Amino acid sequence: DVCSSDLKEKVDEKKPFDVGDEVTVKKTDLLPTGFAGTVGKVYENSILIEIDPASVANSRSEELHDLHGRVVVRMSEATKKA
């Protein structure tokens, strides 16, 4: 069907993040000090980030462990690294 393939292409174009993108997050409720990581999965309005442990403050290592090194954040909370 031509219409559905056209629609899919437009949806793909709008995605601000792709799997493998390096991103930074200034702060979340669980990690208020912020962190950096790599996009592991892209959802409709959010992304799963594989957290770079070196980017997390040592005082937050327990939260990082509890999250199993991953967190889902709104796309608006993440910024692509240049």
C-alpha positions as a printed Julia matrix, in Angstrom:
82×3 Matrix{Float64}:
  0.0    0.0    0.0
  1.54   3.29  -1.14
 -0.04   5.44   1.59
  1.29   3.39   4.51
  4.84   3.3    3.09
  4.75   7.08   2.56
  3.57   7.55   6.14
  6.32   5.29   7.49
  8.98   7.29   5.66
  7.68  10.53   7.19
  7.69   9.0   10.69
 11.26   7.78  10.21
 12.39  11.24   9.09
 11.05  12.86  12.27
 13.0   10.65  14.7
 15.51  12.89  16.45
 17.49   9.9   17.77
 18.74   6.62  16.31
 20.1    3.5   18.0
 23.8    4.02  18.65
 23.63   7.82  19.03
 25.79   9.26  21.83
 23.63  11.42  24.11
 23.82  13.44  27.3
 21.05  13.99  29.84
 21.33  16.95  32.2
 19.26  15.45  34.99
 16.5   12.99  35.8
 14.7   12.19  39.04
 16.84   9.08  39.54
 20.13  10.63  38.45
 19.98  14.34  39.31
 23.67  14.83  38.52
 23.11  13.96  34.87
 24.85  11.37  32.71
 25.93  10.38  29.22
 25.3    7.22  27.26
 24.28   5.53  24.04
 20.77   5.11  22.65
 19.82   1.43  22.89
 16.23   1.64  21.66
 13.94   4.33  20.28
 10.3    4.48  21.36
  7.58   6.86  20.2
  8.36   9.7   22.62
 11.26   8.33  24.63
 14.58   6.52  24.31
 16.34   3.77  26.23
 19.86   4.86  27.14
 22.74   2.54  28.01
 24.41   4.69  30.68
 28.17   5.33  30.5
 29.23   4.53  34.1
 32.17   6.96  33.89
 29.71   9.84  33.37
 27.8    9.21  36.63
 28.95  10.85  39.86
 30.39   8.29  42.31
 27.76   9.28  44.88
 25.14   7.93  42.46
 26.71   4.53  41.8
 23.98   2.77  43.81
 21.25   4.25  41.59
 23.23   3.22  38.52
 23.41  -0.34  39.85
 19.66  -0.36  40.6
 18.95   0.76  37.02
 21.12  -2.05  35.61
 23.0    0.57  33.59
 19.95   1.58  31.56
 17.23   4.2   31.81
 14.32   5.38  29.67
 13.98   9.15  29.3
 11.78  11.51  27.31
 13.39  12.58  24.07
 13.1   16.19  25.26
 15.42  15.39  28.2
 18.27  14.09  26.03
 20.71  15.95  23.78
 22.74  14.37  21.0
 26.49  14.76  21.37
 27.95  16.75  18.51
